[in-house]
Tab-separated table of C-alpha atoms in Angstrom:
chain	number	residue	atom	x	y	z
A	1	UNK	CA	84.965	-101.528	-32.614
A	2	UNK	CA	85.343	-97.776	-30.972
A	3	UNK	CA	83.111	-96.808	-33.141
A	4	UNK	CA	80.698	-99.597	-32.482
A	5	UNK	CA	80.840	-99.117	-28.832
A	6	UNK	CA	80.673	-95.194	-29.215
A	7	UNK	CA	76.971	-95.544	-31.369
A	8	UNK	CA	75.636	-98.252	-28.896
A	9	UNK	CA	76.890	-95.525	-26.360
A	10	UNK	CA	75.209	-93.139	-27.941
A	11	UNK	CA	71.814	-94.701	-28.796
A	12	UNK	CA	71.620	-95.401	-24.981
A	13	UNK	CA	71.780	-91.844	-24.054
A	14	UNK	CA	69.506	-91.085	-26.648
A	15	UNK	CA	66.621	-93.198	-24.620
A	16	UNK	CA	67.503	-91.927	-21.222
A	17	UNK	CA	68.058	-88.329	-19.930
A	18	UNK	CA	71.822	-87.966	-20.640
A	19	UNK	CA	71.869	-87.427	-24.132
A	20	UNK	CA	71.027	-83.847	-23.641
A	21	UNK	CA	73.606	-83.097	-20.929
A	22	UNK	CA	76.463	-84.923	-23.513
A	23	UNK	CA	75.542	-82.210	-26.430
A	24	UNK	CA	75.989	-79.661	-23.950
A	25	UNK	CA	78.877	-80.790	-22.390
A	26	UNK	CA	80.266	-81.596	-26.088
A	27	UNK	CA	78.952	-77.441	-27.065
A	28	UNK	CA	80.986	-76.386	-23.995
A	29	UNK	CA	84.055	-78.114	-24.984
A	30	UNK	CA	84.127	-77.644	-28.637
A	31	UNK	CA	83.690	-74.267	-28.171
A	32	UNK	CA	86.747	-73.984	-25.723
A	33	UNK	CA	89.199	-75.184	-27.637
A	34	UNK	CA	88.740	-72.558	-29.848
A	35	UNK	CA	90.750	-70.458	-27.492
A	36	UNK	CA	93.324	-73.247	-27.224
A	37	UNK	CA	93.888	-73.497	-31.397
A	38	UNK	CA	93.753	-71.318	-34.469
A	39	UNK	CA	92.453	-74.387	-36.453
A	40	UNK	CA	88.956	-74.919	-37.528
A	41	UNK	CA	86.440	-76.917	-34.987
A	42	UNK	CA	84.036	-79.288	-36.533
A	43	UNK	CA	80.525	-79.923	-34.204
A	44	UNK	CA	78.153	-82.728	-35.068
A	45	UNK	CA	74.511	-82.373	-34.088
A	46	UNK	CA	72.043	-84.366	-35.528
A	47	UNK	CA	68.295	-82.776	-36.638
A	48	UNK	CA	67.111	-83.821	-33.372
A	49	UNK	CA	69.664	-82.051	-31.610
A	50	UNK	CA	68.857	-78.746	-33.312
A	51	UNK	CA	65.089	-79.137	-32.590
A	52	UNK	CA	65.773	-78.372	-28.937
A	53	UNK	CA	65.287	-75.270	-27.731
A	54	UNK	CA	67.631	-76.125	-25.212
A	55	UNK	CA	70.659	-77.165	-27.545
A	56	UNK	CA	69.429	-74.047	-30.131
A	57	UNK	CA	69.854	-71.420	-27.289
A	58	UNK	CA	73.031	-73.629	-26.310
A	59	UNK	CA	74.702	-73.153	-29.610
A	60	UNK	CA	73.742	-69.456	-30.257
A	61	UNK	CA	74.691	-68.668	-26.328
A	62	UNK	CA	78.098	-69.873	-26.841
A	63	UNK	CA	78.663	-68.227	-30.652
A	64	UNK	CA	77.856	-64.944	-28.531
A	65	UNK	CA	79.893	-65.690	-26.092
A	66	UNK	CA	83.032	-66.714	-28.987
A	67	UNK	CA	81.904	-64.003	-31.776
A	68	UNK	CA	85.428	-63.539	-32.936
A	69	UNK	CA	86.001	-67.345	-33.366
A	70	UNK	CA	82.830	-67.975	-35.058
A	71	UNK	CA	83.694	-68.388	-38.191
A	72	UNK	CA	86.268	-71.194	-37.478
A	73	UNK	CA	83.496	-73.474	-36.549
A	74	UNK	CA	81.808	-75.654	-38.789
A	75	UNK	CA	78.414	-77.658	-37.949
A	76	UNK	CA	78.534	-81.056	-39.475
A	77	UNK	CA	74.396	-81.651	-39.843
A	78	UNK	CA	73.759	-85.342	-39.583
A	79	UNK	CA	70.361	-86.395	-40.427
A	80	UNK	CA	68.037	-88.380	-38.562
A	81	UNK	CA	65.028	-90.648	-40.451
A	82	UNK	CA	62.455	-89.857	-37.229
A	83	UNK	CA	62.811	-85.820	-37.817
A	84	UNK	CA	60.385	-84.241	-39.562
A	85	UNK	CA	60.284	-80.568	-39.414
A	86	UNK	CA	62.721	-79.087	-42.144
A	87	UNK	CA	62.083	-75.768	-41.109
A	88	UNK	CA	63.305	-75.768	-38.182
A	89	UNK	CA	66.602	-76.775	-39.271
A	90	UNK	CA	66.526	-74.512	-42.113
A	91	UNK	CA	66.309	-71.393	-39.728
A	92	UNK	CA	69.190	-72.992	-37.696
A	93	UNK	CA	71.311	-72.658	-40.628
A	94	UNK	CA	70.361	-69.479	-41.642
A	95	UNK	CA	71.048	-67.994	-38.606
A	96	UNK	CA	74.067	-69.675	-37.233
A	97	UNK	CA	75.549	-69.334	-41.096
A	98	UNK	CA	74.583	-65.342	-40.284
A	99	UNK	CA	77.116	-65.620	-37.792
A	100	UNK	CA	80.022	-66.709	-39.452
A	101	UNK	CA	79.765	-70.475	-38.616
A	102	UNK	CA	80.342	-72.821	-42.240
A	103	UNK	CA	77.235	-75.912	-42.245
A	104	UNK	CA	78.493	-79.299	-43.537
A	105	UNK	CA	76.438	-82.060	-44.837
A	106	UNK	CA	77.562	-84.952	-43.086
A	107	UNK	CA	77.503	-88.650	-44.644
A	108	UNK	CA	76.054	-87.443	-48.146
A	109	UNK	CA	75.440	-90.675	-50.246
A	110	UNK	CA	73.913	-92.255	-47.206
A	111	UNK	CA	70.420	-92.775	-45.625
A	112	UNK	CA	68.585	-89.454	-45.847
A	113	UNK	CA	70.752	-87.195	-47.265
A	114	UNK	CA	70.024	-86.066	-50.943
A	115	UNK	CA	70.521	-83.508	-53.987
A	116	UNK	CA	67.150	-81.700	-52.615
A	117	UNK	CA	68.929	-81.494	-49.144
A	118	UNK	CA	71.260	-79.725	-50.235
A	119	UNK	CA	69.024	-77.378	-52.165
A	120	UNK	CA	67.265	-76.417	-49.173
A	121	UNK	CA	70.186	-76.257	-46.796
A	122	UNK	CA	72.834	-74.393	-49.169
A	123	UNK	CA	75.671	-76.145	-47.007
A	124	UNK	CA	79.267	-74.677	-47.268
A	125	UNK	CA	80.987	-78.259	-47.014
A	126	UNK	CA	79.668	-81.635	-48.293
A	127	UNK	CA	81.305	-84.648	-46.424
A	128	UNK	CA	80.785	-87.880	-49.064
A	129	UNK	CA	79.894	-90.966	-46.765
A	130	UNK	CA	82.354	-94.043	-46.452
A	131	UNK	CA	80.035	-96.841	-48.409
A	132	UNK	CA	80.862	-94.539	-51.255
A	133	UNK	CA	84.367	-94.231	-50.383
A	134	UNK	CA	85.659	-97.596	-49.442
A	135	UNK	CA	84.555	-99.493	-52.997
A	136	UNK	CA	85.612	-95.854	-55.145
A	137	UNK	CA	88.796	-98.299	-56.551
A	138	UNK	CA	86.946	-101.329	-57.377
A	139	UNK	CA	83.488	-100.191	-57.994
A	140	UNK	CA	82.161	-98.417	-61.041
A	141	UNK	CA	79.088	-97.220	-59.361
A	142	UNK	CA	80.263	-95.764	-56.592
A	143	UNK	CA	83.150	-93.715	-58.910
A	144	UNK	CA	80.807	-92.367	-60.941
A	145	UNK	CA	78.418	-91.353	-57.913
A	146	UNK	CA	81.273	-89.982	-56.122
A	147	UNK	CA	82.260	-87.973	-59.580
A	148	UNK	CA	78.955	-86.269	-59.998
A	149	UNK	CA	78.480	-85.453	-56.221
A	150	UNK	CA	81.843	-83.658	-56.585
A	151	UNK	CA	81.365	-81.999	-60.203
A	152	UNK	CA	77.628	-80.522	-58.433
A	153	UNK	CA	79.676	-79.217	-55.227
A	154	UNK	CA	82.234	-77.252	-57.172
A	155	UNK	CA	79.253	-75.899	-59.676
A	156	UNK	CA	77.631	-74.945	-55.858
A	157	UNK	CA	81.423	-73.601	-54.884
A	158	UNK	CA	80.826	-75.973	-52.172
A	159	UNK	CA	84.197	-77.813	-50.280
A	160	UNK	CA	84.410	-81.428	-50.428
A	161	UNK	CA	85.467	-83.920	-47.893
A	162	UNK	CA	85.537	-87.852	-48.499
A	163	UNK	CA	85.234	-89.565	-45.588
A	164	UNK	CA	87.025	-93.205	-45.071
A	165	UNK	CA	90.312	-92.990	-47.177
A	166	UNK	CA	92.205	-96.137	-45.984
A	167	UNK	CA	94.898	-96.712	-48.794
A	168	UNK	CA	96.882	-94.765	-51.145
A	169	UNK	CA	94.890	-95.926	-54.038
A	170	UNK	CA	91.755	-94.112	-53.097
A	171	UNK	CA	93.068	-90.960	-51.859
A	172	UNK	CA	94.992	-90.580	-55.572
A	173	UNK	CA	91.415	-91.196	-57.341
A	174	UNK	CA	89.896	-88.990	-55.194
A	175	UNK	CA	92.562	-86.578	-56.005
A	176	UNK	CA	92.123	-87.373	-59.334
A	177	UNK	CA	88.393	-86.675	-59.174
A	178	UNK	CA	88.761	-82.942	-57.828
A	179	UNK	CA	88.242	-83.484	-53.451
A	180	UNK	CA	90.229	-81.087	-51.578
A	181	UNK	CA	90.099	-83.219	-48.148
A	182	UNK	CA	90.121	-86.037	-47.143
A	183	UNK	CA	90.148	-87.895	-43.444
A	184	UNK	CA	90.540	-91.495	-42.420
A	185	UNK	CA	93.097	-94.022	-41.205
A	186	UNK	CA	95.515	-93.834	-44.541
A	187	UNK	CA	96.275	-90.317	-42.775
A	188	UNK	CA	96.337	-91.655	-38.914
A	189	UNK	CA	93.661	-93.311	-36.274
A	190	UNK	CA	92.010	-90.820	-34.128
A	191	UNK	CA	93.417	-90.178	-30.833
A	192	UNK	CA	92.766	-88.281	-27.652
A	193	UNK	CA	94.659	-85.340	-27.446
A	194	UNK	CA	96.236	-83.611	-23.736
């Protein structure tokens, strides 16, 4: 249901003038905890988000400003089915990858994302989407898609993530299959840290 709420949330501010001020204040804070841990930071912006000139000059503003710490963050790229303009995110990644910072495909398996998506953005980390993960025990299909999307990121020395790992049972196939990480509730719920 959090996550429910937090899309509706989201969608909302999309439509009015907030959205723009939540990336920001999202940059701003992402950013700062880099001074607070020595772990990785993970940022999601969505094509949209990146066709700003606003959030661009955001994003490269603050990698200036945290040079030293740029190579502990990682942009997770969702897609969005109403952007168009490839280039655009394309020169994003080249330059923010030019600066240390990793690119991660977000959701692959789902909606937009595809093998020629990944051709043209060369990401560092591909992040295989839940619908794939949740059936990976009891349905054929989705094992063997989940197989060759991880046998094509290790040919591309790419990282792999699976998202949605709620039992024992399909973290030890994905283990089996070759994923480094993985992240959902078999490992904890997430939670607001101090």
């Amino acid at each position: 249901k959090t996550l429910e709420a937090t899309a509706m949330f989201l969608d909302i501010a999309k439509k009015g003038k907030y959205y723009n001020q939540i990336t920001s204040i999202v940059l701003d804070n992402s950013f700062g905890a880099l001074l607070r841990t020595d772990k990785n930071i993970s940022i999601n912006l969505s094509a949209l988000d990146i066709e700003k000139e606003y959030i661009k000059n955001k994003v490269f503003s603050l990698l200036a400003t945290y040079r030293e710490h740029a190579h502990r963050v990682v942009i997770e790229l969702l897609e969005d089915e109403e952007f168009k303009n490839f280039d655009v995110i394309r020169d994003f990644i080249s330059n923010v990858k030019a600066q240390g910072v990793r690119i991660a495909i977000d959701d692959f398996g789902s909606g937009y994302s595809n093998f020629q998506r990944l051709n043209e953005y060369q990401p560092d980390i591909l992040k295989i989407d839940a619908t794939l993960i949740k059936n990976i025990t009891t349905n054929e299909f989705s094992l063997a898609t989940v197989k060759t999307m991880v046998l094509f990121a290790k040919e591309q020395n790419m990282e792999v993530i699976a998202e949605f790992v709620e039992s024992e049972e399909i973290y030890k196939t994905l283990c089996d299959l070759g994923v480094e990480y993985s992240q959902g509730y078999y490992f904890g719920k997430p939670e607001i840290l101090p």
